[in-house]
Short mmCIF file of C-alpha atoms and ligand atoms in Angstrom, two decimals:
data_model
loop_
_atom_site.label_atom_id
_atom_site.label_comp_id
_atom_site.label_asym_id
_atom_site.label_seq_id
_atom_site.Cartn_x
_atom_site.Cartn_y
_atom_site.Cartn_z
CA MET N 1 204.98 144.04 176.14
CA THR N 2 207.10 146.57 174.44
CA TYR N 3 206.57 147.03 170.44
CA GLN N 4 208.93 149.03 168.21
CA THR N 5 206.49 150.48 165.60
CA ILE N 6 203.30 151.11 168.43
CA THR N 7 202.39 151.54 171.46
CA TYR N 8 199.12 149.44 173.48
CA THR N 9 198.35 150.06 177.09
CA ARG N 10 195.37 148.96 178.94
CA ALA N 11 193.39 151.46 182.18
CA ASP N 12 190.32 151.37 183.27
CA GLY N 13 188.61 148.95 180.48
CA VAL N 14 190.26 150.86 177.97
CA ALA N 15 192.75 149.53 175.33
CA ARG N 16 194.42 152.03 173.23
CA LEU N 17 196.68 150.91 170.21
CA THR N 18 198.80 153.56 169.08
CA LEU N 19 200.16 153.69 165.45
CA ASN N 20 204.02 154.71 166.27
CA ARG N 21 205.83 155.63 163.16
CA PRO N 22 205.21 159.67 163.25
CA GLU N 23 208.00 160.26 160.54
CA ARG N 24 206.46 157.81 157.99
CA LEU N 25 202.99 159.30 159.24
CA ASN N 26 202.45 155.51 160.52
CA SER N 27 202.20 153.63 157.54
CA PHE N 28 202.63 149.92 157.21
CA ASN N 29 205.52 147.99 157.56
CA ALA N 30 206.29 144.20 158.34
CA GLN N 31 206.92 145.31 161.99
CA MET N 32 204.13 147.18 162.39
CA HIS N 33 201.84 144.46 161.46
CA GLU N 34 203.15 142.29 163.61
CA ASP N 35 203.41 144.41 166.39
CA VAL N 36 199.22 145.37 165.77
CA ARG N 37 198.68 141.49 165.25
CA HIS N 38 200.32 141.06 168.69
CA ALA N 39 198.52 143.34 170.53
CA LEU N 40 195.59 142.40 168.91
CA ALA N 41 195.43 138.52 170.03
CA ALA N 42 196.23 140.26 173.46
CA LEU N 43 193.29 142.32 173.65
CA GLU N 44 191.15 138.89 172.74
CA ALA N 45 192.75 137.16 175.34
CA ASP N 46 192.22 140.20 177.88
CA ASP N 47 188.65 140.36 179.99
CA GLU N 48 189.65 143.39 181.40
CA ALA N 49 189.09 144.99 178.36
CA ARG N 50 186.04 147.21 176.78
CA VAL N 51 186.79 149.42 174.50
CA LEU N 52 190.05 149.22 171.95
CA VAL N 53 190.91 152.79 170.90
CA LEU N 54 192.49 153.04 167.69
CA THR N 55 194.87 155.80 166.73
CA GLY N 56 197.94 157.26 165.44
CA ALA N 57 201.66 158.99 166.68
CA GLY N 58 202.19 162.92 165.53
CA ARG N 59 200.23 164.82 162.91
CA GLY N 60 199.06 161.23 160.81
CA PHE N 61 196.77 158.69 161.69
CA CYS N 62 198.50 156.10 159.38
CA ALA N 63 199.48 156.71 155.10
CA GLY N 64 198.44 152.84 154.38
CA GLN N 65 201.34 150.91 153.13
CA ASP N 66 204.74 152.14 153.83
CA LEU N 67 205.73 153.10 149.74
CA SER N 68 209.64 152.75 150.70
CA ASP N 69 209.05 148.57 151.23
CA ARG N 70 208.22 148.12 147.74
CA THR N 71 210.71 148.26 144.87
CA VAL N 72 209.72 148.91 141.54
CA ALA N 73 212.98 148.92 139.88
CA PRO N 74 212.66 147.41 136.53
CA ASP N 75 215.56 144.97 137.07
CA VAL N 76 214.00 143.74 140.73
CA VAL N 77 211.44 141.12 141.45
CA ARG N 78 208.32 143.15 142.60
CA ALA N 79 206.73 142.13 145.90
CA ASP N 80 203.44 140.14 145.59
CA LEU N 81 200.89 142.85 146.83
CA GLY N 82 198.14 140.07 147.01
CA GLU N 83 200.02 138.37 149.81
CA SER N 84 200.98 141.38 151.11
CA ILE N 85 196.80 141.86 151.86
CA GLU N 86 196.11 138.05 152.37
CA ARG N 87 198.92 138.01 155.09
CA HIS N 88 198.66 141.50 156.81
CA TYR N 89 195.75 143.99 155.62
CA LYS N 90 192.32 141.26 155.36
CA PRO N 91 193.10 139.69 158.27
CA LEU N 92 193.93 143.31 160.35
CA VAL N 93 190.36 144.16 159.07
CA LEU N 94 188.72 141.22 159.84
CA ALA N 95 190.38 140.73 163.61
CA LEU N 96 188.87 144.97 164.31
CA ARG N 97 185.59 143.91 162.67
CA ARG N 98 185.13 140.43 165.21
CA LEU N 99 186.24 142.00 168.28
CA PRO N 100 183.54 141.68 170.61
CA ILE N 101 184.50 145.08 172.07
CA PRO N 102 183.79 148.44 170.05
CA VAL N 103 186.72 149.17 168.18
CA LEU N 104 186.86 154.01 168.69
CA GLY N 105 189.12 155.37 165.28
CA ALA N 106 190.27 158.17 166.93
CA VAL N 107 191.37 159.40 163.68
CA ASN N 108 194.23 162.36 164.55
CA GLY N 109 195.64 163.57 161.40
CA VAL N 110 195.66 162.40 157.72
CA ALA N 111 194.35 158.75 156.77
CA ALA N 112 195.64 158.04 153.37
CA GLY N 113 195.10 154.32 151.54
CA ALA N 114 194.89 151.23 154.00
CA GLY N 115 194.95 153.35 156.70
CA ALA N 116 191.60 155.04 155.86
CA ASN N 117 190.40 152.12 155.41
CA ILE N 118 191.39 150.86 158.69
CA ALA N 119 189.43 153.57 159.68
CA LEU N 120 186.68 152.80 158.33
CA ALA N 121 186.72 148.95 159.47
CA CYS N 122 185.98 151.21 163.58
CA ASP N 123 182.76 150.84 164.85
CA LEU N 124 182.81 154.48 165.52
CA VAL N 125 185.30 157.08 164.08
CA VAL N 126 185.58 160.65 165.50
CA ALA N 127 188.30 162.60 163.81
CA ALA N 128 189.90 165.86 165.01
CA ARG N 129 189.18 168.91 161.92
CA SER N 130 192.39 169.19 160.61
CA ALA N 131 192.47 165.26 159.59
CA SER N 132 191.17 163.51 156.33
CA PHE N 133 190.95 160.67 154.46
CA VAL N 134 191.96 160.01 150.94
CA GLN N 135 191.90 156.89 148.83
CA ALA N 136 195.47 157.58 147.88
CA PHE N 137 195.38 154.08 145.90
CA ALA N 138 194.31 155.10 141.92
CA ARG N 139 197.49 158.31 142.45
CA ILE N 140 199.95 155.14 142.42
CA GLY N 141 197.63 152.81 140.42
CA LEU N 142 195.97 150.32 142.45
CA LEU N 143 192.48 149.71 143.68
CA PRO N 144 191.01 150.16 147.19
CA ASP N 145 192.13 147.76 149.62
CA SER N 146 191.73 146.34 153.27
CA GLY N 147 187.38 146.74 152.54
CA GLY N 148 187.46 149.67 150.74
CA THR N 149 185.69 148.80 148.07
CA TRP N 150 183.03 147.29 150.12
CA PHE N 151 183.12 150.29 153.29
CA LEU N 152 182.55 152.74 151.16
CA PRO N 153 179.78 152.22 148.36
CA ARG N 154 177.97 151.10 151.84
CA LEU N 155 178.64 154.08 154.02
CA LEU N 156 178.80 156.96 151.57
CA GLY N 157 176.08 155.17 147.98
CA PRO N 158 177.52 154.39 144.69
CA ALA N 159 178.22 158.24 143.63
CA ARG N 160 180.42 159.10 146.37
CA ALA N 161 182.29 155.94 146.92
CA LEU N 162 183.86 155.82 143.32
CA GLY N 163 184.36 159.48 143.51
CA LEU N 164 186.80 159.10 146.46
CA ALA N 165 188.27 156.14 144.89
CA LEU N 166 189.19 157.23 141.21
CA LEU N 167 190.17 160.91 141.59
CA GLY N 168 192.02 160.10 145.26
CA GLU N 169 190.72 163.95 146.62
CA LYS N 170 191.58 164.38 150.03
CA LEU N 171 187.95 164.09 151.93
CA PRO N 172 188.38 166.74 154.81
CA ALA N 173 187.16 165.59 158.75
CA THR N 174 184.48 168.04 158.06
CA GLN N 175 183.20 167.24 154.69
CA ALA N 176 183.56 163.13 155.74
CA ALA N 177 181.45 163.73 159.07
CA GLU N 178 178.81 165.75 156.65
CA TRP N 179 178.49 162.85 154.23
CA GLY N 180 178.28 159.95 157.05
CA LEU N 181 181.54 157.94 156.30
CA ILE N 182 182.37 158.85 160.06
CA TRP N 183 180.66 159.65 163.11
CA ARG N 184 181.84 162.94 164.13
CA CYS N 185 184.65 165.45 163.53
CA VAL N 186 185.72 167.66 166.82
CA GLU N 187 187.95 171.21 167.01
CA ASP N 188 191.31 169.89 166.83
CA GLU N 189 191.98 171.11 171.17
CA ASP N 190 189.01 169.66 171.66
CA PHE N 191 189.74 165.92 170.70
CA SER N 192 191.79 164.00 173.02
CA ALA N 193 189.42 165.12 175.85
CA GLU N 194 186.23 164.29 173.32
CA VAL N 195 188.02 160.52 172.64
CA ASP N 196 188.69 160.35 176.14
CA ALA N 197 185.21 161.06 177.13
CA LEU N 198 183.79 158.56 174.12
CA ALA N 199 186.24 155.81 175.27
CA ALA N 200 185.71 156.59 179.12
CA GLY N 201 181.78 156.33 178.32
CA LEU N 202 181.88 153.20 176.25
CA ALA N 203 183.80 151.48 178.68
CA ALA N 204 181.31 151.87 181.66
CA ALA N 205 178.69 150.52 179.26
CA PRO N 206 176.90 147.39 179.22
CA THR N 207 179.18 145.32 177.31
CA LEU N 208 177.53 142.20 176.50
CA ALA N 209 175.05 145.08 174.82
CA LEU N 210 177.33 146.71 172.87
CA ARG N 211 178.55 143.17 171.39
CA GLN N 212 175.02 141.81 170.28
CA ILE N 213 174.63 145.36 168.78
CA LYS N 214 177.86 145.39 167.05
CA GLN N 215 177.53 141.57 165.34
CA ALA N 216 173.78 142.71 164.93
CA MET N 217 175.04 145.87 163.04
CA GLN N 218 177.51 144.19 160.79
CA ALA N 219 174.94 140.89 160.45
CA ALA N 220 172.16 143.32 159.12
CA TRP N 221 173.95 144.40 155.96
CA HIS N 222 173.29 140.86 154.08
CA ASN N 223 170.17 139.52 155.77
CA THR N 224 166.88 139.06 155.07
CA LEU N 225 164.37 142.05 157.17
CA GLN N 226 162.52 138.51 158.67
CA GLN N 227 166.17 136.74 159.26
CA GLN N 228 167.72 139.97 161.05
CA ILE N 229 164.55 140.20 163.84
CA ASP N 230 164.98 136.71 164.52
CA LEU N 231 169.32 137.49 165.02
CA GLU N 232 167.19 140.27 167.49
CA ARG N 233 165.03 138.02 169.06
CA ASP N 234 168.11 135.66 169.92
CA ALA N 235 170.61 138.47 170.97
CA GLN N 236 167.74 139.52 173.16
CA ARG N 237 166.70 136.54 174.56
CA GLU N 238 170.45 136.51 175.89
CA LEU N 239 170.79 139.98 177.20
CA GLY N 240 168.02 139.67 179.37
CA TYR N 241 169.44 136.81 181.33
CA SER N 242 172.10 139.35 181.87
CA ALA N 243 173.49 140.77 185.25
CA ASP N 244 173.66 144.19 183.29
CA TYR N 245 169.47 144.14 181.43
CA ALA N 246 169.21 143.81 185.28
CA GLU N 247 170.80 146.43 186.87
CA GLY N 248 169.76 149.04 183.75
CA VAL N 249 166.46 148.09 184.33
CA ALA N 250 166.71 148.62 188.59
CA ALA N 251 168.96 152.02 187.98
CA PHE N 252 165.96 153.66 185.77
CA MET N 253 163.42 152.26 188.31
CA ALA N 254 165.14 153.36 191.58
CA LYS N 255 166.47 156.73 188.98
CA ARG N 256 170.20 156.68 189.62
CA GLU N 257 172.92 156.01 187.39
CA PRO N 258 173.43 152.73 186.43
CA ARG N 259 176.72 150.74 187.64
CA PHE N 260 177.14 148.34 184.35
CA THR N 261 180.02 145.27 184.87
CA GLY N 262 180.36 144.35 181.63
CA ARG N 263 178.32 140.48 182.61
O1 LIG I 301 201.76 146.96 148.93
C1 LIG I 301 200.79 146.26 149.39
O2 LIG I 301 200.98 145.91 150.61
C2 LIG I 301 199.65 146.65 149.02
C3 LIG I 301 198.62 147.11 150.12
C4 LIG I 301 198.39 148.60 149.98
C5 LIG I 301 197.90 149.22 151.03
C6 LIG I 301 198.09 150.76 150.32
O3 LIG I 301 197.99 151.46 151.31
S1 LIG I 301 198.53 151.40 148.86
C7 LIG I 301 198.65 153.06 149.27
C8 LIG I 301 199.48 153.44 150.19
N1 LIG I 301 199.52 155.11 150.69
C9 LIG I 301 199.79 156.09 149.85
O4 LIG I 301 200.10 155.67 148.72
C10 LIG I 301 200.01 157.17 150.33
C11 LIG I 301 201.15 157.91 150.36
N2 LIG I 301 200.94 159.19 151.43
C12 LIG I 301 200.51 160.42 150.48
O5 LIG I 301 199.69 160.87 149.51
C13 LIG I 301 200.62 161.25 151.24
O6 LIG I 301 202.00 160.99 152.31
C14 LIG I 301 199.63 162.02 152.45
C15 LIG I 301 198.44 162.17 151.20
C16 LIG I 301 199.08 160.68 153.32
C17 LIG I 301 199.57 163.01 153.28
O7 LIG I 301 200.71 164.14 152.98
P1 LIG I 301 200.95 165.43 153.41
O8 LIG I 301 201.39 166.13 152.76
O9 LIG I 301 201.00 165.42 154.19
O10 LIG I 301 202.81 164.63 153.81
P2 LIG I 301 203.62 164.36 153.12
O11 LIG I 301 204.64 165.40 152.84
O12 LIG I 301 203.49 163.89 151.82
O13 LIG I 301 204.45 163.06 154.51
C18 LIG I 301 205.26 162.77 155.26
C19 LIG I 301 206.20 162.21 155.40
O14 LIG I 301 206.08 160.86 155.55
C20 LIG I 301 207.09 162.20 153.57
O15 LIG I 301 208.66 162.21 154.72
P3 LIG I 301 209.51 162.93 154.53
O16 LIG I 301 209.62 163.82 152.92
O17 LIG I 301 209.13 163.78 155.55
O18 LIG I 301 211.04 162.68 154.58
C21 LIG I 301 206.89 160.86 153.21
O19 LIG I 301 207.52 160.52 151.85
C22 LIG I 301 206.41 160.29 154.25
N3 LIG I 301 205.09 159.18 154.01
C23 LIG I 301 203.79 159.38 153.81
N4 LIG I 301 203.38 158.18 153.43
C24 LIG I 301 204.13 157.81 152.78
C25 LIG I 301 204.73 157.88 153.77
N5 LIG I 301 206.22 157.20 153.53
C26 LIG I 301 206.62 155.80 152.78
N6 LIG I 301 205.06 155.58 152.74
C27 LIG I 301 203.47 156.28 152.96
N7 LIG I 301 202.87 155.34 152.31
#
């Protein structure tokens, strides 16, 4: 399938979705929303994909909404931004969270507005040293969307969350890693190799266990301890019957590397 605004491939268990409007820092227009939606639907139906890498082409990851699509002239009817969120950004963020495979956000450059929060919706975020995260919303009279007001306080605590949202300052990738907003920041020259290695590792991992880990971690944000231990019990019961668990234990006992099939 050929897309106008993204590239989407899958090889060796690694699906890779690259936002590809570099001249606009990969900001979202209607076509990009449609392309991403289509690619994620294809991915959801693809049993061979064991990890998704989400990244951007050129020097940016994603600058959020394409503002050239937003007319604010006094004599023109304004776009309904709530409608845009309901139709586009909400399903996108929820689809990334719902995917049964890990999503690796490979933040190659600036991630701003909804672009920053789409990165935060990924399960693991690795950023190049030259990348940054900008809650650009207040700069243009909006509030963080695409889950920003949900992710930021949970990941950073209220002080840093509010600081980023109210001030709209650029947070360098190094500081994002120090603050625990992302998994890791790596030197620009090592970025591609690091992303490829992480993706290959995740694609070779026990996929069913990764799915349960992702789902359990998400549930933990609202569960009580007892509910969470019950969830762990049920998930562990299921995983205990998987082929990958048998392989993992056999490989450990035989002192060899496991060969997980994702079953
Ligand atoms: O509307 C709805 O549907 C509701 C939902 C909204 C979700 C949102 O995401 S609202 C927030 C929208 N995004 C922003 O406000 C970010 C705007 N961009 C920036 O603040 C800066 O561009 C960056 C901090 C991201 C990067 O700065 P810098 O100095 O590295 O690059 P630049 O020179 O500003 O941008 C490079 C080009 O990309 C430039 O075009 P030009 O001059 O070379 O022709 C710039 O206009 C363009 N660009 C960057 N971001 C956007 C954009 N064009 C359209 N929309 C953008 N969001």
